[in-house]
Short mmCIF file of C-alpha atoms in Angstrom, two decimals:
data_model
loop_
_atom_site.label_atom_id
_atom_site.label_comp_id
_atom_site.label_asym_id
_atom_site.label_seq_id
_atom_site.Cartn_x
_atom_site.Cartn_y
_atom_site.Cartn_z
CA UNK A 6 0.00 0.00 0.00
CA UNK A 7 3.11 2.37 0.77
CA UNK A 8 4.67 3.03 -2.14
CA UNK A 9 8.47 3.42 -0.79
CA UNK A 10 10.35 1.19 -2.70
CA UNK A 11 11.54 -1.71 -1.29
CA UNK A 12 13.47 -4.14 -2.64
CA UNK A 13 13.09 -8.32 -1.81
CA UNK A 14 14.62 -10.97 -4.12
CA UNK A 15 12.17 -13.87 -4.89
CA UNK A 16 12.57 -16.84 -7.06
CA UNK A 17 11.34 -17.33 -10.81
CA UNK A 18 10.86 -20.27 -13.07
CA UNK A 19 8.75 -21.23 -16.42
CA UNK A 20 5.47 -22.46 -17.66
CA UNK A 21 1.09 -22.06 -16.63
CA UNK A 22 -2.88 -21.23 -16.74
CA UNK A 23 -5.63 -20.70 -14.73
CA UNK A 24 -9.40 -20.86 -14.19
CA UNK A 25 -12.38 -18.37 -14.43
CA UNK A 26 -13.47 -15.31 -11.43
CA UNK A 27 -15.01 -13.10 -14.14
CA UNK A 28 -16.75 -10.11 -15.67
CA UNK A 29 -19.15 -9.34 -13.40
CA UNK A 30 -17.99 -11.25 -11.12
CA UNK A 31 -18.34 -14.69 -11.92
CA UNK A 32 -16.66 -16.94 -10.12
CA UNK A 33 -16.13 -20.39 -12.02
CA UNK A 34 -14.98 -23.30 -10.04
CA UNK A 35 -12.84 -26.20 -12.44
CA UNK A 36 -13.55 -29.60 -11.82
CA UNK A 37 -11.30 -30.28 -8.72
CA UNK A 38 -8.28 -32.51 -10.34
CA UNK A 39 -8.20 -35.91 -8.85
CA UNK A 40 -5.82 -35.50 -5.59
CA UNK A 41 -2.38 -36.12 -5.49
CA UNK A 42 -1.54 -38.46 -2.36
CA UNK A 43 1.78 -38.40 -0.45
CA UNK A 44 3.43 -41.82 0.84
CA UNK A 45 3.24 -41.99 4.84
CA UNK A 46 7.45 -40.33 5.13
CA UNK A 47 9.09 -38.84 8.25
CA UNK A 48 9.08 -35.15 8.02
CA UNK A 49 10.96 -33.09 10.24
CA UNK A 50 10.71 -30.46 7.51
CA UNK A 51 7.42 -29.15 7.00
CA UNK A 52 5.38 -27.30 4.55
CA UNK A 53 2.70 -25.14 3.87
CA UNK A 54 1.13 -22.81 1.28
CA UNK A 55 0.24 -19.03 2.29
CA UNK A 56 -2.96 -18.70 0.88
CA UNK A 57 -5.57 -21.85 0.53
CA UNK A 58 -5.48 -21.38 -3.57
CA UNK A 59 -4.53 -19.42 -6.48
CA UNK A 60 -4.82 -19.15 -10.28
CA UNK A 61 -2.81 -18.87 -12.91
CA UNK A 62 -2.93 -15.19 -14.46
CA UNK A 63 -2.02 -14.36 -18.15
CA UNK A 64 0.77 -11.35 -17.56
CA UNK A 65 0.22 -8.28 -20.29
CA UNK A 66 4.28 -10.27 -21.21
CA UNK A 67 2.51 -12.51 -22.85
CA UNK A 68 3.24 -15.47 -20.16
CA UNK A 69 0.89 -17.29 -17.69
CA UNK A 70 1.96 -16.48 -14.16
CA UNK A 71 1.37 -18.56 -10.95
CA UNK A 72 2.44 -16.86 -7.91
CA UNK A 73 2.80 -18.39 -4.23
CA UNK A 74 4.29 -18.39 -1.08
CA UNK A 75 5.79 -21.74 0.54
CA UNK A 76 6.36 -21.80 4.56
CA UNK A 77 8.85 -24.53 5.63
CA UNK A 78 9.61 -25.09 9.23
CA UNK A 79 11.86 -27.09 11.33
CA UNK A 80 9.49 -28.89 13.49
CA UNK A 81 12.34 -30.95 15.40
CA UNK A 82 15.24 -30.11 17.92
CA UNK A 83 17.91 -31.37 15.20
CA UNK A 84 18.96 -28.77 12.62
CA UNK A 85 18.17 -28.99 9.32
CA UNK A 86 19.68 -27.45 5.94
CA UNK A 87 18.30 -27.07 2.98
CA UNK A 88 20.29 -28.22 -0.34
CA UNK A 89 17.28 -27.46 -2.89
CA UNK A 90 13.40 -27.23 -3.55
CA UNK A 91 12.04 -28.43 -6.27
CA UNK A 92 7.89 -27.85 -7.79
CA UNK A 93 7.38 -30.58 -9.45
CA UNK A 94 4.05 -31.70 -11.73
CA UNK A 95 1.83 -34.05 -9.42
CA UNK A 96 0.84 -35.45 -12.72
CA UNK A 97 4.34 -36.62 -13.65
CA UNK A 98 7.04 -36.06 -10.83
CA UNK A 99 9.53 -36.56 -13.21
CA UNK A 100 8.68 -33.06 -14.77
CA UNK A 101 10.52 -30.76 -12.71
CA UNK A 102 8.62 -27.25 -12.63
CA UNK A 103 11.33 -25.80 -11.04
CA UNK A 104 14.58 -26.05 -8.64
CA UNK A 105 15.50 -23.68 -5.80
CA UNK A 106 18.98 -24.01 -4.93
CA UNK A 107 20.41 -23.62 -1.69
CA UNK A 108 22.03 -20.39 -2.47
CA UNK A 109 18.37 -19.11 -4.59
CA UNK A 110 16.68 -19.71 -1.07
CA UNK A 111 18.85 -17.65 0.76
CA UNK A 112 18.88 -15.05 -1.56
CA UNK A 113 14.69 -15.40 -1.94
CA UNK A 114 13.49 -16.33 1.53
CA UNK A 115 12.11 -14.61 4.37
CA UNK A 116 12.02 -15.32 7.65
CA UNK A 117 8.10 -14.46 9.69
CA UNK A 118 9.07 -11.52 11.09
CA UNK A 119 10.15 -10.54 6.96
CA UNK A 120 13.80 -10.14 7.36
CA UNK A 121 16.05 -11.43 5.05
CA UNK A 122 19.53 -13.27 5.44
CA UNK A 123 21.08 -10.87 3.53
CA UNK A 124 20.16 -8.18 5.90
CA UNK A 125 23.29 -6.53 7.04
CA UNK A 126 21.49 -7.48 11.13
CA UNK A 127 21.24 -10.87 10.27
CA UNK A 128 24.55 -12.12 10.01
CA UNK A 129 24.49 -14.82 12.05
CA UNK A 130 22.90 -16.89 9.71
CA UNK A 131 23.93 -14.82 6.46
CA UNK A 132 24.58 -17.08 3.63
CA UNK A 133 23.54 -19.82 5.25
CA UNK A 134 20.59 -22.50 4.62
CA UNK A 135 20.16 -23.86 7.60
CA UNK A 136 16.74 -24.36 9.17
CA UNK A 137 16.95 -24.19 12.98
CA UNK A 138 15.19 -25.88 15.47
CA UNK A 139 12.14 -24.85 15.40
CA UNK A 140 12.36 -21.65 12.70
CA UNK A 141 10.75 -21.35 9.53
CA UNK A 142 11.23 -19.74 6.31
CA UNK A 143 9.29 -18.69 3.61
CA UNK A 144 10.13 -19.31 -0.31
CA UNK A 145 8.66 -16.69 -2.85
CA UNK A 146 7.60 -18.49 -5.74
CA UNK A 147 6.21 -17.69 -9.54
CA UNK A 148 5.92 -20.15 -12.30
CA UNK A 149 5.87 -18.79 -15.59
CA UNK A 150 4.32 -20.75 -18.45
CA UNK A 151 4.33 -19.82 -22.41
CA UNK A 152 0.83 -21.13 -22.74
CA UNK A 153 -2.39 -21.40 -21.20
CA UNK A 154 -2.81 -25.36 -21.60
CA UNK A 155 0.93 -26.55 -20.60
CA UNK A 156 -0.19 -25.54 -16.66
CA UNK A 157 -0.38 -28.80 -14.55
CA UNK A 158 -3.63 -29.37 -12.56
CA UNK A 159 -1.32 -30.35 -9.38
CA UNK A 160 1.30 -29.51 -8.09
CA UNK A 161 4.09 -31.05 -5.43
CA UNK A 162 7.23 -30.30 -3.77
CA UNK A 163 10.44 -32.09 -3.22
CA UNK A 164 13.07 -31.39 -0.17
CA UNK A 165 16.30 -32.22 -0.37
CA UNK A 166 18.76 -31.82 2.13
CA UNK A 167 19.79 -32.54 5.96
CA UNK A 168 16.78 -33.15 9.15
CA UNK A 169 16.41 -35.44 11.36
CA UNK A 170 15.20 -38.92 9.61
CA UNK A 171 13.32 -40.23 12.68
CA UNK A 172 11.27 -38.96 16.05
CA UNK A 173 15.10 -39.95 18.12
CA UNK A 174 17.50 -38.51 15.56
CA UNK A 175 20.47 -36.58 17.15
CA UNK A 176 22.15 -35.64 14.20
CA UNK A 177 20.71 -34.58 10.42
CA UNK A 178 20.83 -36.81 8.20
CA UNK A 179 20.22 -36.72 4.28
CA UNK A 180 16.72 -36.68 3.24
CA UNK A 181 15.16 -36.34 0.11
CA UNK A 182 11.30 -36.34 0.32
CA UNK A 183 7.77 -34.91 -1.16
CA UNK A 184 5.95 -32.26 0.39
CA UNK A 185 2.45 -29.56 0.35
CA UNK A 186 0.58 -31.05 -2.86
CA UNK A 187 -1.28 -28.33 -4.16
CA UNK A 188 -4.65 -27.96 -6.88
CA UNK A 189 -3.68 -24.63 -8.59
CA UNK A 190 -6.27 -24.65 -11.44
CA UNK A 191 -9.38 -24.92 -9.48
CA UNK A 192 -10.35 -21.29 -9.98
CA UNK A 193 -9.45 -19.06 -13.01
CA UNK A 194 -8.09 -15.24 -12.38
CA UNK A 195 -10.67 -12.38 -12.18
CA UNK A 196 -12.25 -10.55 -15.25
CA UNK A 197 -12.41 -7.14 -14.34
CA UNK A 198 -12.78 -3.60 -15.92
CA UNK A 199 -10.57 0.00 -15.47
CA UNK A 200 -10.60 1.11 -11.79
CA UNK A 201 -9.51 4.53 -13.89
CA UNK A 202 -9.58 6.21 -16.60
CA UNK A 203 -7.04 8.01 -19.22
CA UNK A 204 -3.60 7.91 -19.93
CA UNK A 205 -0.14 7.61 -18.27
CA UNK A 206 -1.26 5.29 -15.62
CA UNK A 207 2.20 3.50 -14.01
CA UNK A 208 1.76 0.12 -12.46
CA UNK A 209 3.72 0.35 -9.20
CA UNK A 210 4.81 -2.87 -7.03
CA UNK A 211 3.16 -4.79 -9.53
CA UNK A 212 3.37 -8.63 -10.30
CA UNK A 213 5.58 -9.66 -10.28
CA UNK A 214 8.60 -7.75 -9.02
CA UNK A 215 11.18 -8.51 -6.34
CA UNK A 216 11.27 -4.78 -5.93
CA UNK A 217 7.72 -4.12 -5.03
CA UNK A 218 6.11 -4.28 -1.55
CA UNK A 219 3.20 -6.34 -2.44
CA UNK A 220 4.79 -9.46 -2.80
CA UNK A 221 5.63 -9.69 0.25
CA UNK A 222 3.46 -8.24 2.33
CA UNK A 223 2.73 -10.82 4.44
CA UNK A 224 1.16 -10.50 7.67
CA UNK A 225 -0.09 -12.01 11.00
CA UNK A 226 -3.85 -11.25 10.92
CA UNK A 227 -6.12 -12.54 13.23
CA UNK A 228 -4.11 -15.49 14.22
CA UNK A 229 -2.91 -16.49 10.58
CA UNK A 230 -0.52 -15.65 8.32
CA UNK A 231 -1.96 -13.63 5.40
CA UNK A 232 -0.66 -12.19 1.72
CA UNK A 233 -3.88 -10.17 0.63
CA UNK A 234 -1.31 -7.84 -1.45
CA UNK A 235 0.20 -10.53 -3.65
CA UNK A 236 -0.98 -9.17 -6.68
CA UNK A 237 -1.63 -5.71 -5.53
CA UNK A 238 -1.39 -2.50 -8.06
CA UNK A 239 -0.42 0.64 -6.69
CA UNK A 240 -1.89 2.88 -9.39
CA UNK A 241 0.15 6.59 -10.14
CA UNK A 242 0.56 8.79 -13.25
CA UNK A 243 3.32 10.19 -15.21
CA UNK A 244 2.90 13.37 -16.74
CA UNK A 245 4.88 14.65 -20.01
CA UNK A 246 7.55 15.58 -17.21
CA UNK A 247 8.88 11.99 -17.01
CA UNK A 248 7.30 12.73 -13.08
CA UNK A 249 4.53 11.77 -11.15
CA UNK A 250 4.01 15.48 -10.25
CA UNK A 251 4.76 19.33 -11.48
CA UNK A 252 6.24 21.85 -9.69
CA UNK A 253 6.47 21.08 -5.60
CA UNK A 254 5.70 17.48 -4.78
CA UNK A 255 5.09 18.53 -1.17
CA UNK A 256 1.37 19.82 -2.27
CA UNK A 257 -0.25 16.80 -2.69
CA UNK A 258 -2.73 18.75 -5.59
CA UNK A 259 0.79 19.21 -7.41
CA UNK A 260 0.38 14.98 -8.09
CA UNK A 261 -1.11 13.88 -11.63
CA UNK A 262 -2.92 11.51 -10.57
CA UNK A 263 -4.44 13.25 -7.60
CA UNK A 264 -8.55 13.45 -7.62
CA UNK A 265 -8.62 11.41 -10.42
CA UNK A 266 -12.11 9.34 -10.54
CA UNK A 267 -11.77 5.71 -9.34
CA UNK A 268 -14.47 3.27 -10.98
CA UNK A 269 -16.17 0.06 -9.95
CA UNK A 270 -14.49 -3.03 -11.90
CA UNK A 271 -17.96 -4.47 -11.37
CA UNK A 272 -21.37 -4.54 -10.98
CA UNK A 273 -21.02 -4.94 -7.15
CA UNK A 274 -22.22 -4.61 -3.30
CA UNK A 275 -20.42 -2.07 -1.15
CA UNK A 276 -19.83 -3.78 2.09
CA UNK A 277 -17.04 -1.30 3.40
CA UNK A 278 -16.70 2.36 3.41
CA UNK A 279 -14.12 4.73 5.72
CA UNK A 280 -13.90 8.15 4.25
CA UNK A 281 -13.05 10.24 7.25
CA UNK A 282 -9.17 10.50 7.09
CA UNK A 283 -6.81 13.72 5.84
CA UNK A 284 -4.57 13.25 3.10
CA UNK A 285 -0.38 12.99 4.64
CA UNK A 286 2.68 14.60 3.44
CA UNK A 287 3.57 13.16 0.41
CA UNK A 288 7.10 12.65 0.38
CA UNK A 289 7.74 10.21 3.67
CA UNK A 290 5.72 7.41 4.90
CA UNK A 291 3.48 8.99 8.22
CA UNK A 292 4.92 8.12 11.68
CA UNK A 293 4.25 4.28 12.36
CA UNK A 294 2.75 5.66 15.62
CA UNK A 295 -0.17 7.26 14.10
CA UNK A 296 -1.19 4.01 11.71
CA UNK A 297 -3.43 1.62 13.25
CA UNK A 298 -4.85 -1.67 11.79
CA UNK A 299 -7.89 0.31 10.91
CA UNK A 300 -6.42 3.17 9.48
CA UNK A 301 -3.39 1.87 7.29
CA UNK A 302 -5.13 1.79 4.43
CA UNK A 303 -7.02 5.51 4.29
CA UNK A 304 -9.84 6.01 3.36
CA UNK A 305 -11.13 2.86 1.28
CA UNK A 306 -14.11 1.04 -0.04
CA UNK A 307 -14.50 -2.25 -0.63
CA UNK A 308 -16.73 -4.05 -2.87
CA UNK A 309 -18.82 -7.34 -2.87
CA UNK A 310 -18.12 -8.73 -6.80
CA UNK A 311 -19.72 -11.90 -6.08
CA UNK A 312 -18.61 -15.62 -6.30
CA UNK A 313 -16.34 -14.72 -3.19
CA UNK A 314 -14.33 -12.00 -4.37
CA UNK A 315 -13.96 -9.01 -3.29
CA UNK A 316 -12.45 -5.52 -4.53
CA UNK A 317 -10.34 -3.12 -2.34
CA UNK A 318 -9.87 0.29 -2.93
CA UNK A 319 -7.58 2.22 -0.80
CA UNK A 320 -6.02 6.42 -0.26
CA UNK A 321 -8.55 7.65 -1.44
CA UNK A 322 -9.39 11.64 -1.16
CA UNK A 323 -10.87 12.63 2.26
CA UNK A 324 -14.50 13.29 1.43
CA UNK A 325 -14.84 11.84 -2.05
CA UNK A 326 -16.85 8.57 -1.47
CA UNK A 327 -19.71 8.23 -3.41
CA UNK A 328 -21.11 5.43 -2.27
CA UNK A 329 -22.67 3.76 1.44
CA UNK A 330 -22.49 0.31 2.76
CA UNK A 331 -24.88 -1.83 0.93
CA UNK A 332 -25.42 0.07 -2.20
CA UNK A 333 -25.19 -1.78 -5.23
CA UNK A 334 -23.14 -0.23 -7.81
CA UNK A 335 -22.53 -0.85 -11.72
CA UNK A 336 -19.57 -1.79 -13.11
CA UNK A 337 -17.99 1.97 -14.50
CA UNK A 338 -19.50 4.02 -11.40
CA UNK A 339 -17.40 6.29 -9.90
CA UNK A 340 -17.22 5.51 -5.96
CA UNK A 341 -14.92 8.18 -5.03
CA UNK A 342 -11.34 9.83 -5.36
CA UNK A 343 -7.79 9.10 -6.07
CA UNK A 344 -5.94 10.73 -2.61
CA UNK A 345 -3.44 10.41 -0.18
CA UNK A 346 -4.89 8.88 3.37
CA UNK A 347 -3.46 6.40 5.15
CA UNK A 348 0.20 4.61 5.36
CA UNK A 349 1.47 6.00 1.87
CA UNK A 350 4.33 8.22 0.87
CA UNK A 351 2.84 9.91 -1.90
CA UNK A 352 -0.68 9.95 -4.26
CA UNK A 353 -2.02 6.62 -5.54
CA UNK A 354 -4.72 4.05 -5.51
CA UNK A 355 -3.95 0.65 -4.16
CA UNK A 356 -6.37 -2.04 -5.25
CA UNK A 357 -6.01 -5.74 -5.11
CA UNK A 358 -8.96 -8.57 -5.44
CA UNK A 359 -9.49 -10.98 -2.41
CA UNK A 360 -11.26 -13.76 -0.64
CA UNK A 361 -13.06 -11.95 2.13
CA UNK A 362 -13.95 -8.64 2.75
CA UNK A 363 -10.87 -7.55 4.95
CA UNK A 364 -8.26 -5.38 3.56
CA UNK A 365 -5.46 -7.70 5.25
CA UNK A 366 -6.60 -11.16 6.19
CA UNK A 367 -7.62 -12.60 3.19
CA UNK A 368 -6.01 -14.36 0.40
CA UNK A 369 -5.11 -12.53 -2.82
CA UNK A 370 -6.72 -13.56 -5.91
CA UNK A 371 -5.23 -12.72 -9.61
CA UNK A 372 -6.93 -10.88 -12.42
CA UNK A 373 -7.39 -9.54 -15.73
CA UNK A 374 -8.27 -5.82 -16.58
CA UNK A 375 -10.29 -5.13 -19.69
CA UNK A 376 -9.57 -2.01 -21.83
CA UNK A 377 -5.25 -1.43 -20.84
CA UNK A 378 -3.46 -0.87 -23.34
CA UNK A 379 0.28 -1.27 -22.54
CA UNK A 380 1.91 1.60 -24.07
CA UNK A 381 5.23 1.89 -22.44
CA UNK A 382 7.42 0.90 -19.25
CA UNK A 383 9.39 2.40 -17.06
CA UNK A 384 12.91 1.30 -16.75
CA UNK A 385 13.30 -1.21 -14.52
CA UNK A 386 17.16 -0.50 -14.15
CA UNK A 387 16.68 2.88 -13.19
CA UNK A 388 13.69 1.99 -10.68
CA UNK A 389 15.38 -0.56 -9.45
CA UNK A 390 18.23 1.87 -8.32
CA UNK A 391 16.13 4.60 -7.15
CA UNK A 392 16.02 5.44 -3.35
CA UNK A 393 12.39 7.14 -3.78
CA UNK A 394 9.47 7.78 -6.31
CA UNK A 395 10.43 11.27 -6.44
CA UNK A 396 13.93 12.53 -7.12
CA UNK A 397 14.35 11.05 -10.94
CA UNK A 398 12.90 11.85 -14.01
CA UNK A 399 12.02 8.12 -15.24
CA UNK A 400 12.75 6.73 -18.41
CA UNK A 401 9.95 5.17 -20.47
CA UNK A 402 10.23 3.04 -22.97
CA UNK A 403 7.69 2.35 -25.86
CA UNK A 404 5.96 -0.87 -26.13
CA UNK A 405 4.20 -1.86 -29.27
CA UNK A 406 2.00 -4.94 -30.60
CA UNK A 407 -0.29 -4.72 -27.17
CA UNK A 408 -4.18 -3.89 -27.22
CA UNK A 409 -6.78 -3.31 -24.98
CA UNK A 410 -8.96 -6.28 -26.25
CA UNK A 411 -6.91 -8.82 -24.57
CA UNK A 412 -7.38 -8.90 -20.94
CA UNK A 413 -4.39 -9.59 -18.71
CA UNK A 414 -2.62 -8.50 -15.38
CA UNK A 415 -0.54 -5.64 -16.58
CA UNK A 416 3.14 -6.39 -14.91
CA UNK A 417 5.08 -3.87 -13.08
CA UNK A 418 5.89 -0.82 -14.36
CA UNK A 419 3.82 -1.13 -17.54
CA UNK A 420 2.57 2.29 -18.83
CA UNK A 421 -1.16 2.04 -19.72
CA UNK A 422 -3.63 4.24 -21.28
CA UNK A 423 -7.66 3.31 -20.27
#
């Protein structure tokens, strides 16, 4: 929701698909593949998905992205070390998806509390792929696939490394086992339309970059550990300028984007509204002090689409909403402003689809956008290298051969005109 930059490796690979959550919403549920069942195996390693599902999403690159999160813990006093990870296709466990090696995972894994082992403050354990007794880690994940019908139905993991091999081991030992089979075409991604309208509109910590703060924003909420954020858009405009903003970017009016109309994506419920919160500084996040669980994300509505999904809008402009809990709404209303409220550093609108109506404990679901046309991109090199959103003027480059008639999940820093 911030939009600080931030910067987080994670871990790629290649190939996928997805099922339907559609237009107005509709959400289609695929024929659950058959289930994949593990042998009974000693696991001192364990695993688990963040999230209970996902989709595969087709990227405005042109590839089929499935994005997770996989927790792995320690759960005995011997430690353990990790040598690789490997997703595999339940289907065919010969077909490796993808392998993590030992020096991928330290390089893309988090430990709960987020902090890296690259962190200068970690360097006890920097380098190092050793699970503890006890700790866990979490492994950001995205498949990539050229085509919608080479995703698998199912998918598996495989640990390799050193754990404890039985309940009175002293000392690790190697193992080499499967782990967290997981249905990933069960739903498809979202078909939604423009949450704005015109040109110059910059996807910001966007799928599916290591540099963004949506990807891992993951959070203990309500006793579980959510990632509503995953695939999260923090929506902001570049003028002619090559900026976000003219003149002073200290006045918050001085912003392109700022008060620009923000749209249903669907014919929809309202079953959230806050609109009672000043715009901040832009420039610096606010002082963590004055941010509370209820007011991190501004001023914000959020929408009923149906089929269990559910739209969040958040910043918006103190005194714009349009709308009251339990209107319905049509797909192409306006419901309020584009502002400045909450825990951001500067003008946007942060929306992201989800699985329950709470901004943060809920599971992120992937979608399409109707009507984008991907005109340009910013440089990744450059905003990669940036300390801030404000001090450069960013480079664009052109894209050609996209169109709006496509639907996909424009990736990060894609330029798009509505």
């Amino acid at each position: 929701m911030q939009i600080i930059k931030t910067g987080l490796l994670y871990l790629l690979i290649t190939a996928f698909s997805v099922s339907v959550w559609s237009c107005a919403v509709t959400a289609k549920t695929i024929p659950k593949p058959e289930s994949f069942s593990l042998p009974d195996t000693f696991t001192a390693v364990i695993g688990r998905t963040i999230g209970a599902e996902t989709a595969a999403v087709k990227g405005s690159d042109g590839k089929w992205h499935v994005v997770y999160e996989l927790m792995l813990t320690n759960a005995k006093q011997v430690p353990a070390s990790i040598e690789s990870i490997q997703v595999l296709d339940a289907g065919d466990i010969s077909n490796v998806l993808l392998t993590i090696s030992a020096d991928e995972l330290v390089a893309g894994a988090v430990e709960l509390s987020g902090r890296s082992r690259l962190e200068p403050d970690n360097a006890t354990l920097a380098g190092d792929s050793q699970l503890l007794p006890n700790e866990s880690l979490v492994v950001f994940i995205e498949l990539e696939f050229d085509n919608k019908i080479d995703v698998v139905d199912t998918i598996v993991h495989r640990f390799i490394g050193q754990a404890a091999t039985n309940p009175g081991s002293s000392e690790p030992a190697p193992v080499n086992y499967l782990m967290v089979p997981w249905d990933i075409t069960i739903r498809t991604a979202a078909l939604i339309e423009p949450p704005l309208k015109g040109d110059g509109w910059v996807v910001i910590n966007g799928c599916c970059s290591a540099w963004g703060a949506h990807r891992a924003s993951i959070q203990t909420v309500s006793g579980e550990l959510q990632n509503s954020q995953r695939f999260a858009i923090d929506w902001m405009r570049i003028g002619s300028n090559g900026r976000f903003f003219h003149d002073d970017p200290a006045d918050v009016t001085n912003w392109y984007n700022y008060g620009a109309a923000v749209y249903a994506v669907a014919d929809a419920t309202v079953v959230a509204v806050l609109d009672e919160l000043d715009d901040q500084s832009p420039g610096t996040l606010p002082d963590p002090a004055t941010i509370t669980i209820q007011t991190v994300d501004g001023n914000h509505v959020i929408l009923d689409l149906g089929g269990g999904v559910y739209a969040f809008y958040a910043h918006l402009k103190r005194g714009s909403v349009r709308v009251d809990v339990g209107d319905t709404v049509k797909a192409g209303q306006q419901l309020g402003e584009l502002g400045n409220s909450g825990n951001t550093s500067g003008p946007h609108l942060h929306l992201h689809l989800m699985t329950r109506p709470s901004a943060l404990a809920a599971n992120s679901i992937p979608y399409r956008i109707w009507g984008a046309e991907i005109v340009g991109k910013v440089d990744a090199e450059q905003w990669g290298n940036a300390s801030n959103a404000i001090d450069d003027v960013w480079e664009v480059h052109p894209v050609s051969g996209t169109t709006s008639d496509v639907p996909t999940l424009p990736m990060d820093l894609s330029v798009i005109d509505f």
